[in-house]
Coordinates of C-alpha atoms and ligand atoms in Angstrom, one line a residue:
X988 CA -20.5 -25.7 2.2
X989 CA -17.2 -26.6 0.5
X990 CA -14.7 -24.0 -0.8
X991 CA -15.8 -24.2 -4.4
X992 CA -19.5 -23.8 -3.4
X993 CA -18.6 -20.9 -1.1
X994 CA -16.7 -19.1 -3.8
X995 CA -19.5 -19.7 -6.3
X996 CA -22.3 -18.6 -3.9
X997 CA -20.4 -15.5 -2.8
X998 CA -19.5 -14.7 -6.4
X999 CA -23.2 -14.8 -7.3
X1000 CA -24.0 -12.7 -4.3
X1001 CA -21.4 -10.0 -5.1
X1002 CA -22.2 -9.9 -8.8
X1003 CA -25.9 -9.4 -7.7
X1004 CA -27.9 -8.0 -10.6
X1005 CA -25.0 -6.9 -12.6
X1006 CA -24.7 -8.5 -16.0
X1007 CA -21.1 -8.9 -16.7
X1008 CA -19.5 -9.5 -20.0
X1009 CA -16.0 -9.2 -21.4
X1010 CA -15.2 -6.5 -23.9
X1011 CA -12.7 -7.0 -26.5
X1012 CA -9.6 -4.8 -26.3
X1013 CA -10.9 -2.1 -28.6
X1014 CA -8.6 0.9 -28.2
X1015 CA -7.1 2.0 -31.5
X1016 CA -3.3 1.9 -31.5
X1017 CA -2.1 5.5 -31.5
X1018 CA 1.0 6.5 -33.5
X1019 CA 4.0 6.3 -31.2
X1020 CA 6.2 9.4 -31.2
X1021 CA 9.5 10.4 -29.9
X1022 CA 9.7 14.0 -28.8
X1023 CA 13.3 14.1 -29.9
X1024 CA 14.5 16.7 -27.4
X1025 CA 15.4 16.2 -23.8
X1026 CA 13.2 17.8 -21.2
X1027 CA 15.3 19.3 -18.5
X1028 CA 14.2 19.9 -14.8
X1029 CA 16.4 20.7 -11.8
X1030 CA 14.7 18.1 -9.5
X1031 CA 12.6 15.1 -10.6
X1032 CA 10.7 12.8 -8.3
X1033 CA 9.6 9.4 -9.6
X1034 CA 6.3 8.3 -7.9
X1035 CA 3.6 10.1 -6.0
X1036 CA 3.0 7.8 -3.0
X1037 CA 3.9 8.8 0.6
X1038 CA 7.7 9.2 -0.1
X1039 CA 7.1 11.3 -3.3
X1040 CA 4.3 13.4 -1.9
X1041 CA 6.1 14.4 1.3
X1042 CA 9.3 15.2 -0.7
X1043 CA 7.4 17.2 -3.2
X1044 CA 5.6 19.3 -0.5
X1045 CA 8.7 20.1 1.5
X1046 CA 10.9 20.9 -1.5
X1047 CA 8.2 23.1 -3.0
X1048 CA 7.6 24.9 0.3
X1049 CA 11.4 25.7 0.3
X1050 CA 11.0 27.4 -3.1
X1051 CA 12.3 24.6 -5.3
X1052 CA 10.7 23.7 -8.6
X1053 CA 9.9 20.1 -8.8
X1054 CA 8.7 17.8 -11.6
X1055 CA 7.0 14.6 -10.5
X1056 CA 6.6 11.7 -12.9
X1057 CA 3.9 9.2 -12.1
X1058 CA 3.1 6.1 -14.2
X1059 CA -0.6 6.0 -13.0
X1060 CA -3.5 8.2 -13.9
X1061 CA -4.4 11.5 -12.2
X1062 CA -7.9 10.3 -11.2
X1063 CA -9.1 13.5 -9.7
X1064 CA -8.3 15.4 -12.9
X1065 CA -9.7 12.6 -15.1
X1066 CA -13.1 12.9 -13.4
X1067 CA -13.6 9.1 -13.8
X1068 CA -15.3 7.7 -10.7
X1069 CA -13.7 4.8 -8.7
X1070 CA -15.4 1.4 -8.7
X1071 CA -16.6 -0.4 -5.7
X1072 CA -15.8 -4.0 -4.6
X1073 CA -19.1 -5.4 -5.9
X1074 CA -18.8 -3.9 -9.4
X1075 CA -15.1 -3.7 -10.5
X1076 CA -14.6 -1.3 -13.4
X1077 CA -11.9 1.0 -14.8
X1078 CA -10.1 1.8 -11.5
X1079 CA -10.0 -1.8 -10.3
X1080 CA -6.8 -3.1 -12.0
X1081 CA -3.7 -1.9 -13.7
X1082 CA -4.1 -3.1 -17.3
X1083 CA -5.6 -6.5 -16.6
X1084 CA -8.4 -8.5 -18.2
X1085 CA -9.6 -9.8 -14.9
X1086 CA -10.0 -8.4 -11.4
X1087 CA -7.1 -8.9 -9.1
X1088 CA -8.4 -8.6 -5.6
X1089 CA -6.9 -11.2 -3.1
X1090 CA -10.0 -13.4 -3.6
X1091 CA -13.2 -13.7 -5.7
X1092 CA -11.7 -12.7 -9.0
X1093 CA -14.7 -13.5 -11.2
X1094 CA -14.9 -10.2 -13.0
X1095 CA -13.8 -9.6 -16.5
X1096 CA -12.3 -6.2 -17.3
X1097 CA -11.3 -4.1 -20.3
X1098 CA -7.6 -3.3 -19.6
X1099 CA -7.4 0.2 -18.2
X1100 CA -4.7 2.0 -16.1
X1101 CA -6.5 1.2 -12.8
X1102 CA -5.2 2.0 -9.4
X1103 CA -4.5 -1.5 -8.1
X1104 CA -1.7 -3.7 -9.4
X1105 CA -0.6 -7.2 -8.4
X1106 CA 3.0 -8.2 -8.9
X1107 CA 3.4 -11.9 -9.1
X1108 CA 6.5 -13.8 -7.8
X1109 CA 7.1 -17.5 -7.2
X1110 CA 6.0 -17.6 -3.6
X1111 CA 4.3 -14.3 -3.0
X1112 CA 1.9 -11.8 -4.7
X1113 CA 2.4 -8.1 -3.9
X1114 CA -0.4 -5.6 -4.3
X1115 CA 0.6 -1.9 -4.9
X1116 CA -1.2 1.3 -5.8
X1117 CA -0.8 3.2 -9.1
X1118 CA -2.0 6.7 -9.8
X1119 CA -1.5 10.2 -8.5
X1120 CA -1.4 9.4 -4.7
X1121 CA 0.2 5.9 -5.0
X1122 CA -0.8 3.5 -2.3
X1123 CA -2.9 6.0 -0.5
X1124 CA -5.6 5.5 -3.3
X1125 CA -6.0 1.8 -2.6
X1126 CA -5.2 1.3 1.0
X1127 CA -7.4 0.8 4.0
X1128 CA -6.2 4.1 5.5
X1129 CA -5.1 2.5 8.8
X1130 CA -2.7 5.0 10.2
X1131 CA -0.8 3.2 12.9
X1132 CA 2.3 4.5 14.7
X1133 CA 4.8 1.7 15.5
X1134 CA 5.5 0.6 19.0
X1135 CA 8.4 2.7 20.3
X1136 CA 10.4 -0.4 21.4
X1137 CA 10.2 -2.0 18.0
X1138 CA 10.9 1.2 16.2
X1139 CA 14.1 1.5 18.3
X1140 CA 15.0 -2.1 17.4
X1141 CA 14.4 -1.6 13.7
X1142 CA 16.1 1.9 13.6
X1143 CA 18.7 1.8 16.4
X1144 CA 20.5 4.9 14.9
X1145 CA 17.5 7.2 14.8
X1146 CA 16.5 9.6 17.5
X1147 CA 13.3 7.9 18.7
X1148 CA 12.4 10.7 21.0
X1149 CA 12.4 13.2 18.1
X1150 CA 10.2 10.8 16.1
X1151 CA 7.6 10.3 18.8
X1152 CA 7.6 14.0 19.9
X1153 CA 7.8 15.6 16.5
X1154 CA 7.7 13.6 13.2
X1155 CA 4.8 11.2 14.1
X1156 CA 2.6 13.9 15.5
X1157 CA 3.4 16.1 12.4
X1158 CA 2.4 13.4 9.9
X1159 CA -0.7 12.5 11.9
X1160 CA -1.8 16.1 11.5
X1161 CA -0.9 16.4 7.9
X1162 CA -2.3 13.1 6.8
X1163 CA -5.5 14.0 8.7
X1164 CA -5.6 11.0 11.0
X1165 CA -8.7 10.6 13.1
X1166 CA -10.4 8.0 15.3
X1167 CA -14.0 6.6 15.1
X1168 CA -16.4 7.8 17.7
X1169 CA -17.1 4.9 20.2
X1170 CA -20.9 5.7 20.3
X1171 CA -21.1 5.4 16.5
X1172 CA -19.1 2.2 16.6
X1173 CA -21.2 0.7 19.3
X1174 CA -24.5 0.8 17.3
X1175 CA -23.6 1.0 13.7
X1176 CA -24.6 -2.2 11.9
X1177 CA -21.7 -1.7 9.5
X1178 CA -19.3 -2.4 12.3
X1179 CA -20.7 -5.6 13.6
X1180 CA -17.6 -7.4 12.2
X1181 CA -15.5 -5.2 14.5
X1182 CA -17.6 -5.7 17.6
X1183 CA -17.8 -9.5 17.0
X1184 CA -14.0 -9.5 16.4
X1185 CA -13.3 -7.7 19.6
X1186 CA -15.7 -9.7 21.7
X1187 CA -14.2 -12.9 20.4
X1188 CA -10.7 -11.7 20.9
X1189 CA -11.4 -10.9 24.5
X1190 CA -13.1 -14.2 25.0
X1191 CA -9.9 -15.8 23.7
X1192 CA -7.8 -13.7 26.1
X1193 CA -6.3 -11.3 23.6
X1194 CA -6.0 -7.5 24.0
X1195 CA -7.7 -5.2 21.5
X1196 CA -6.8 -1.7 20.4
X1197 CA -8.6 1.0 18.5
X1198 CA -6.9 1.8 15.1
X1199 CA -6.8 5.4 13.8
X1200 CA -7.5 6.1 10.1
X1201 CA -7.3 8.8 7.5
X1202 CA -10.9 8.2 6.5
X1203 CA -13.0 11.0 7.8
X1204 CA -15.3 9.4 10.4
X1205 CA -17.5 12.4 10.6
X1206 CA -18.2 12.0 6.9
X1207 CA -18.9 8.3 7.5
X1208 CA -21.5 9.2 10.2
X1209 CA -23.2 11.5 7.6
X1210 CA -23.1 8.6 5.1
X1211 CA -24.8 6.4 7.6
X1212 CA -27.6 9.1 8.0
X1213 CA -27.8 9.3 4.2
X1214 CA -26.9 13.0 4.2
X1215 CA -24.0 12.5 1.7
X1216 CA -23.0 10.0 -1.0
X1217 CA -21.7 6.8 0.4
X1218 CA -18.2 5.5 0.0
X1219 CA -16.9 3.3 2.9
X1220 CA -20.5 2.2 3.5
X1221 CA -20.8 1.4 -0.2
X1222 CA -18.0 -1.1 -0.4
X1223 CA -15.4 1.4 -1.8
X1224 CA -11.8 0.9 -0.8
X1225 CA -9.1 -1.0 -2.8
X1226 CA -10.5 0.3 -6.1
X1227 CA -10.6 3.8 -4.7
X1228 CA -12.9 5.9 -2.5
X1229 CA -15.0 8.5 -4.2
X1230 CA -15.5 10.3 -0.9
X1231 CA -14.4 10.3 2.7
X1232 CA -10.8 9.1 2.5
X1233 CA -8.0 11.7 2.9
X1234 CA -5.7 10.2 0.3
X1235 CA -2.5 12.0 -0.6
X1236 CA -4.1 13.9 -3.5
X1237 CA -6.3 15.6 -0.9
X1238 CA -3.5 16.3 1.6
X1239 CA 0.3 16.5 0.8
X1240 CA 0.0 16.7 -3.0
X1241 CA -2.8 19.2 -2.9
X1242 CA -0.7 21.5 -0.7
X1243 CA 2.4 21.0 -2.8
X1244 CA 0.4 22.0 -6.0
X1245 CA -0.9 25.1 -4.2
X1246 CA 2.7 26.4 -3.9
X1247 CA 2.8 26.7 -7.7
X1248 CA 6.2 24.9 -7.7
X1249 CA 5.1 21.4 -8.5
X1250 CA 4.3 20.0 -11.9
X1251 CA 2.9 16.4 -12.0
X1252 CA 3.0 14.4 -15.3
X1253 CA 0.7 11.4 -14.9
X1254 CA 0.8 8.3 -17.2
X1255 CA 4.6 8.8 -17.5
X1256 CA 6.4 5.5 -16.7
X1257 CA 10.1 5.8 -16.2
X1258 CA 11.8 2.8 -17.8
X1259 CA 15.4 3.2 -16.7
X1260 CA 17.9 5.8 -15.5
X1261 CA 21.4 6.7 -16.7
X1262 CA 24.1 8.5 -14.8
X1263 CA 25.8 11.2 -16.9
X1264 CA 29.4 12.4 -16.7
X1265 CA 28.3 15.7 -15.1
X1266 CA 26.6 13.7 -12.4
X1267 CA 23.1 14.6 -13.7
X1268 CA 20.6 11.8 -14.6
X1269 CA 18.8 10.9 -17.8
X1270 CA 15.4 9.2 -17.5
X1271 CA 14.1 7.1 -20.4
X1272 CA 10.3 7.4 -20.0
X1273 CA 7.2 6.2 -21.8
X1274 CA 4.1 8.4 -22.0
X1275 CA 1.2 5.9 -22.1
X1276 CA -2.6 6.2 -22.7
X1277 CA -5.2 4.7 -20.4
X1278 CA -5.2 1.5 -22.4
X1279 CA -1.4 1.1 -21.9
X1280 CA -0.4 2.0 -25.4
X1281 CA 2.8 4.0 -25.7
X1282 CA 2.0 7.5 -27.0
X1283 CA 5.6 8.8 -26.9
X1284 CA 9.1 7.9 -25.7
X1285 CA 10.4 10.9 -23.7
X1286 CA 13.8 11.7 -22.3
X1287 CA 14.1 13.8 -19.1
X1288 CA 17.3 15.1 -17.5
X1289 CA 17.7 16.3 -14.0
X1290 CA 20.4 17.6 -11.7
X1291 CA 18.8 15.7 -8.7
X1292 CA 16.7 12.7 -8.7
X1293 CA 14.5 11.3 -5.9
X1294 CA 13.3 7.7 -6.3
X1295 CA 9.9 7.3 -4.6
X1296 CA 8.5 4.6 -6.8
X1297 CA 7.6 2.4 -3.8
X1298 CA 9.7 -0.5 -2.6
X1299 CA 9.2 -2.7 -5.7
X1300 CA 9.2 0.2 -8.2
X1301 CA 12.4 1.8 -6.8
X1302 CA 14.2 -1.6 -6.7
X1303 CA 13.1 -2.3 -10.3
X1304 CA 14.4 1.1 -11.5
X1305 CA 17.8 0.7 -9.6
X1306 CA 18.5 -2.9 -10.5
X1307 CA 17.2 -2.7 -14.1
X1308 CA 19.3 0.5 -14.7
X1309 CA 22.3 -1.2 -13.3
X1310 CA 21.8 -4.2 -15.6
X1311 CA 21.0 -2.1 -18.6
X1312 CA 23.1 1.1 -18.3
X1313 CA 25.7 0.2 -15.7
X1314 CA 24.1 2.6 -13.1
X1315 CA 26.5 2.2 -10.1
X1316 CA 25.0 0.4 -7.2
X1317 CA 26.3 -0.5 -3.8
X1318 CA 26.2 -4.1 -2.5
X1319 CA 23.4 -3.4 0.0
X1320 CA 20.7 -2.7 -2.7
X1321 CA 18.1 -5.5 -2.7
X1322 CA 19.1 -6.7 0.8
X1323 CA 16.9 -6.7 3.9
X1324 CA 13.6 -7.0 2.0
X1325 CA 10.5 -8.2 3.9
X1326 CA 6.7 -8.5 3.6
X1327 CA 6.3 -6.7 7.0
X1328 CA 5.2 -10.0 8.3
X1329 CA 1.9 -9.9 6.3
X1330 CA 0.0 -13.1 6.8
X1331 CA -3.6 -13.2 5.9
X1332 CA -5.9 -15.7 7.6
X1333 CA -9.6 -16.1 8.6
X1334 CA -12.2 -18.2 10.2
X1335 CA -15.5 -19.6 8.9
X1336 CA -18.7 -20.4 10.8
X1337 CA -18.2 -17.3 13.0
X1338 CA -21.5 -16.9 15.0
X1339 CA -23.6 -18.4 12.2
X1340 CA -26.7 -18.5 14.4
X1341 CA -26.6 -14.8 15.4
X1342 CA -26.0 -13.0 12.1
X1343 CA -22.3 -13.8 11.8
X1344 CA -20.0 -10.9 11.1
X1345 CA -22.9 -8.9 9.5
X1346 CA -24.2 -8.6 5.9
X1347 CA -23.4 -4.9 5.8
X1348 CA -19.7 -4.0 6.5
X1349 CA -17.8 -0.8 6.3
X1350 CA -14.6 -1.1 4.3
X1351 CA -12.6 0.9 6.8
X1352 CA -11.0 -1.2 9.6
X1353 CA -11.0 0.3 13.1
X1354 CA -10.1 -2.6 15.3
X1355 CA -6.9 -4.5 16.0
X1356 CA -5.6 -7.3 18.2
X1357 CA -2.3 -6.6 19.9
X1358 CA -0.3 -9.6 20.9
X1359 CA 3.1 -8.0 20.2
X1360 CA 4.4 -8.4 23.7
X1361 CA 3.8 -12.1 23.8
X1362 CA 7.3 -13.6 23.7
X1363 CA 6.4 -16.8 21.9
X1364 CA 3.8 -15.5 19.5
X1365 CA 4.3 -11.7 18.9
X1366 CA 1.9 -10.3 16.3
X1367 CA -0.5 -7.5 15.6
X1368 CA -3.6 -8.2 13.6
X1369 CA -6.2 -6.0 12.0
X1370 CA -9.8 -7.1 12.3
X1371 CA -10.5 -6.8 8.6
X1372 CA -13.8 -6.3 6.8
X1373 CA -15.2 -8.7 4.2
X1374 CA -17.9 -6.6 2.6
X1375 CA -19.6 -9.1 0.2
X1376 CA -23.1 -7.8 0.3
X1377 CA -24.3 -10.8 2.4
X1378 CA -23.3 -12.5 5.6
X1379 CA -20.8 -15.2 5.1
X1380 CA -20.1 -15.8 8.8
X1381 CA -16.5 -15.3 8.1
X1382 CA -13.9 -13.3 9.9
X1383 CA -10.8 -12.0 8.1
X1384 CA -7.5 -11.0 9.7
X1385 CA -4.3 -9.5 8.3
X1386 CA -1.6 -10.5 10.8
X1387 CA 1.6 -8.4 10.9
X1388 CA 4.5 -10.3 12.4
X1389 CA 8.2 -9.8 13.0
X1390 CA 10.4 -10.6 9.9
X1391 CA 13.4 -12.3 11.5
X1392 CA 14.5 -14.0 8.2
X1393 CA 14.7 -11.3 5.5
X1394 CA 14.5 -11.9 1.8
X1395 CA 16.5 -10.4 -1.1
X1396 CA 15.5 -8.8 -4.4
X1397 CA 17.7 -9.3 -7.5
X1398 CA 17.4 -8.7 -11.2
X1399 CA 17.1 -11.4 -13.7
X1400 CA 18.8 -10.2 -16.9
X1401 CA 17.5 -13.0 -19.0
X1402 CA 13.8 -12.4 -18.5
X1403 CA 14.4 -8.7 -17.5
X1404 CA 12.4 -8.8 -14.3
X1405 CA 12.8 -8.6 -10.6
X1406 CA 13.4 -11.8 -8.7
X1407 CA 12.5 -12.3 -5.1
X1408 CA 14.4 -14.8 -2.9
X1409 CA 11.6 -15.5 -0.6
X1410 CA 10.1 -18.9 0.3
X1411 CA 8.3 -20.9 3.0
X1412 CA 11.3 -20.6 5.4
X1413 CA 10.8 -16.8 5.5
X1414 CA 7.1 -17.2 6.6
X1415 CA 7.5 -20.3 8.9
X1416 CA 7.3 -18.3 12.2
X1417 CA 4.4 -16.2 10.8
X1418 CA 2.5 -19.4 10.0
X1419 CA 3.0 -20.7 13.6
X1420 CA 1.6 -17.4 14.9
X1421 CA -1.4 -17.6 12.6
X1422 CA -2.1 -21.2 13.6
X1423 CA -1.8 -20.3 17.3
X1424 CA -4.2 -17.3 16.9
X1425 CA -6.8 -19.2 14.9
X1426 CA -6.7 -22.1 17.3
X1427 CA -7.2 -19.9 20.3
X1428 CA -10.0 -18.0 18.7
X1429 CA -11.8 -21.2 17.6
X1430 CA -11.4 -22.9 21.0
X1431 CA -12.9 -19.9 22.8
X1432 CA -15.6 -19.0 20.3
X1433 CA -16.3 -21.9 17.9
X1434 CA -15.6 -21.6 14.2
X1435 CA -13.2 -23.2 11.8
X1436 CA -10.0 -22.3 10.0
X1437 CA -11.0 -20.5 6.9
X1438 CA -10.6 -23.2 4.2
X1439 CA -13.3 -21.4 2.3
X1440 CA -11.2 -18.4 1.6
X1441 CA -7.7 -19.8 1.5
X1442 CA -6.1 -23.2 0.8
X1443 CA -5.4 -24.7 4.2
X1444 CA -6.9 -21.6 5.8
X1445 CA -3.8 -19.4 5.4
X1446 CA -2.8 -16.8 2.8
X1447 CA 0.9 -16.7 3.3
X1448 CA 1.4 -15.4 -0.2
X1449 CA -0.6 -12.2 0.2
X1450 CA 1.5 -9.1 0.7
X1451 CA 0.3 -5.5 1.0
X1452 CA 3.4 -4.1 2.7
X1453 CA 6.6 -4.7 0.8
X1454 CA 9.4 -3.0 2.6
X1455 CA 13.2 -2.7 2.4
X1456 CA 15.9 -3.4 -0.2
X1457 CA 17.4 0.1 0.1
X1458 CA 17.7 0.5 3.8
X1459 CA 18.3 3.8 5.5
X1460 CA 21.9 4.1 6.8
X1461 CA 22.9 1.0 4.9
X1462 CA 22.3 1.4 1.2
X1463 CA 21.9 5.1 1.7
X1464 CA 23.4 7.7 4.0
X1465 CA 21.5 8.7 7.2
X1466 CA 19.1 10.8 5.2
X1467 CA 18.4 8.6 2.1
X1468 CA 21.1 9.7 -0.3
X1469 CA 22.2 6.6 -2.2
X1470 CA 25.7 5.5 -1.3
X1471 CA 28.1 6.1 -4.2
X1472 CA 26.0 8.9 -5.7
X1473 CA 26.1 12.6 -5.4
X1474 CA 22.6 13.4 -6.6
X1475 CA 20.4 10.3 -6.2
X1476 CA 18.0 9.9 -3.2
X1477 CA 15.6 7.1 -2.2
X1478 CA 12.6 8.2 -0.2
X1479 CA 9.9 5.6 0.2
X1480 CA 9.1 2.2 1.8
X1481 CA 12.4 0.6 0.6
X1482 CA 14.2 2.5 3.4
X1483 CA 12.5 0.4 6.1
X1484 CA 14.3 -2.9 6.6
X1485 CA 11.5 -5.3 5.8
X1486 CA 9.4 -4.9 9.0
X1487 CA 7.9 -2.2 11.2
X1488 CA 5.3 -4.2 13.2
X1489 CA 2.3 -2.3 12.1
X1490 CA 0.7 -1.0 8.9
X1491 CA 3.6 1.1 7.4
X1492 CA 2.5 4.4 5.8
X1493 CA 2.7 6.5 9.0
X1494 CA 6.3 5.4 9.4
X1495 CA 7.1 5.9 5.6
X1496 CA 5.7 9.4 5.9
X1497 CA 7.6 10.2 9.1
X1498 CA 10.9 8.8 7.8
X1499 CA 10.5 10.9 4.6
X1500 CA 9.7 14.0 6.6
X1501 CA 12.9 13.4 8.6
X1502 CA 15.1 12.8 5.6
X1503 CA 13.9 15.6 3.4
X1504 CA 14.0 18.1 6.2
X1505 CA 17.7 17.3 6.8
X1506 CA 18.5 17.0 3.1
X1507 CA 17.1 20.5 2.6
X1508 CA 19.0 21.8 5.7
X1509 CA 22.2 20.4 4.2
X1510 CA 21.6 22.4 1.0
X1511 CA 21.6 19.2 -1.0
X1512 CA 19.1 20.8 -3.5
X1513 CA 20.8 23.7 -5.2
Ligands
FAE2804 P1 3.7 3.9 -3.1 O1 2.6 4.5 -2.2 O2 3.6 2.5 -3.5 O3 3.9 4.9 -4.3 C1 4.7 4.6 -5.4 C2 4.2 5.3 -6.7 O4 5.3 5.2 -7.7 C3 3.0 4.7 -7.2 O5 2.0 5.6 -7.5 C4 3.5 4.0 -8.6 O6 2.5 4.1 -9.6 C5 4.7 5.0 -8.9 N1 5.7 4.3 -9.8 C6 6.2 3.1 -9.6 N2 7.1 2.8 -10.5 C7 7.1 3.9 -11.4 C8 7.9 4.2 -12.6 N3 8.7 3.4 -13.1 N4 7.6 5.4 -13.2 C9 6.7 6.3 -12.6 N5 6.0 6.0 -11.5 C10 6.2 4.8 -10.9 O7 5.1 4.0 -2.3 N6 -0.6 0.8 4.7 C11 -1.0 1.3 5.9 O8 -0.2 1.9 6.6 N7 -2.3 1.2 6.2 C12 -3.2 0.5 5.5 O9 -4.4 0.5 5.8 C13 -2.8 -0.1 4.3 N8 -3.6 -0.8 3.5 C14 -3.2 -1.3 2.3 C15 -4.1 -1.9 1.5 C16 -3.7 -2.3 0.2 C17 -4.7 -3.0 -0.7 C18 -2.4 -2.1 -0.2 C19 -1.9 -2.5 -1.6 C20 -1.5 -1.5 0.6 C21 -1.9 -1.0 1.9 N9 -1.0 -0.4 2.7 C22 -1.4 0.1 3.9 C23 0.4 -0.2 2.3 C24 0.7 1.3 1.9 O10 -0.2 1.7 1.0 C25 2.2 1.3 1.3 O11 3.1 0.8 2.3 C26 2.6 2.7 0.9 O12 1.7 3.2 -0.1 C27 4.0 2.7 0.3 O13 4.4 4.0 0.1 P2 5.5 4.4 -0.8 O14 5.8 5.9 -0.8 O15 6.7 3.5 -0.5

């Protein structure tokens, strides 16, 4: 089967019985208004992902009133169900006419403020979450604590002992991290891809590890027994999980709302920021509808501002506001950016005579291959699912490598967009690791490099984990306050210098816990 045929066959398989047609963009253009007056709030947080949700909870618990502006939709409140992988719908893409998954984008869409967005740069595409809950709505829930030795290398100035004894256990509890039951894993047909992946890894001489997750595995067991509606076992994940996953709207944000001190305004996109003479901030914001039309231009003003718009969102706001309004920035902003070593790859013809990787696959990964301590080829890889509704004898892996050559994010004033200095040289070592890994796996088990999923078998341009650009202790003080500012804080993935060696949200959550605890202790928030 060649690549084209593979894609065509798979596309037919995934579309199944669904009759798909494009709809014309029908939403009536509403009248755009300007509320005229400035809306004042003592503390504003931009973005409701991990950084924003943790900051909101701890500030609200300490009695502060917080206003959170989120450009995406509040899905829980809207009551609109999430789509699954086989039938992309409203939740599947941020205002796009076609689906934007890493592959198999054969589905036409009516533009809607969906939860998955793809930011396209010259040499890399970056996927991010949009909506109340940020990346927690779209991600695979893999809740991995970094290796202590690497954490120390990445953050030499942090007290690692305190992190491993206090902040990491705290966030594992509050994010509701749990581990799959080995008995369930052993027999469940939906985890054949993991069992095959682990057997093959052992055969090739690699070490495997169990990966914790925020998906409730007890719920999954009930799904399997048909006692509750299915989610992970019904191909739900990157377009949202209707059940089972403990995303931030069910954990940190829920608790923050329960304090009565948090107000969340969804569909509010902050366009740029201005620093005022009295050291407060003005936020120029657009209130949009679910078709992306601007309902109103709104102006907010706050004494203290926390940027938690995610690595790319925070950098966009800082660099754009600097270009547009002269927002003062220090020279470290945009530096030390990395893709967390993300390198997607795969293998075809995996056990084709014995049912391959399985026609039924859970969307929640639970297995990983740990080659981090190998001096020549250090990497960690997730044994990823490929739930296409049929067996395609294909194994998918997301490698996470070191990022020894970092990139840089700048702002292009002419076309008013972010620019990423990132090319083949940044991923050269990652490619060598991927080649080594695939070669060893194929030598030991059979199979071929996955030409059917990717050109040349490698997806070097797929990034789920953008990190850095506003590094803790470099662009900010030791707790995330931006250098050169009295009332501006950055608390999200941009604090991590481009790499952490594992899936990053546990680290982002722990770093934010650490920063916000200390900022509150220092009476930063009046
Ligand atoms: P993030 O969660 O991205 O939240 C930022 C929020 O700010 C979003 O809700 C934005 O809509 C909002 N925003 C941005 N700009 C504006 C603006 N101008 N105005 C108003 N709101 C704005 O930031 N990580 C793991 O650890 N495990 C996984 O299994 C995993 N799987 C992933 C799978 C996929 C498909 C993707 C895309 C990511 C995955 N990640 C995973 C990465 C993880 O979700 C990501 O690192 C965190 O969500 C980043 O957290 P932040 O707080 O930095």
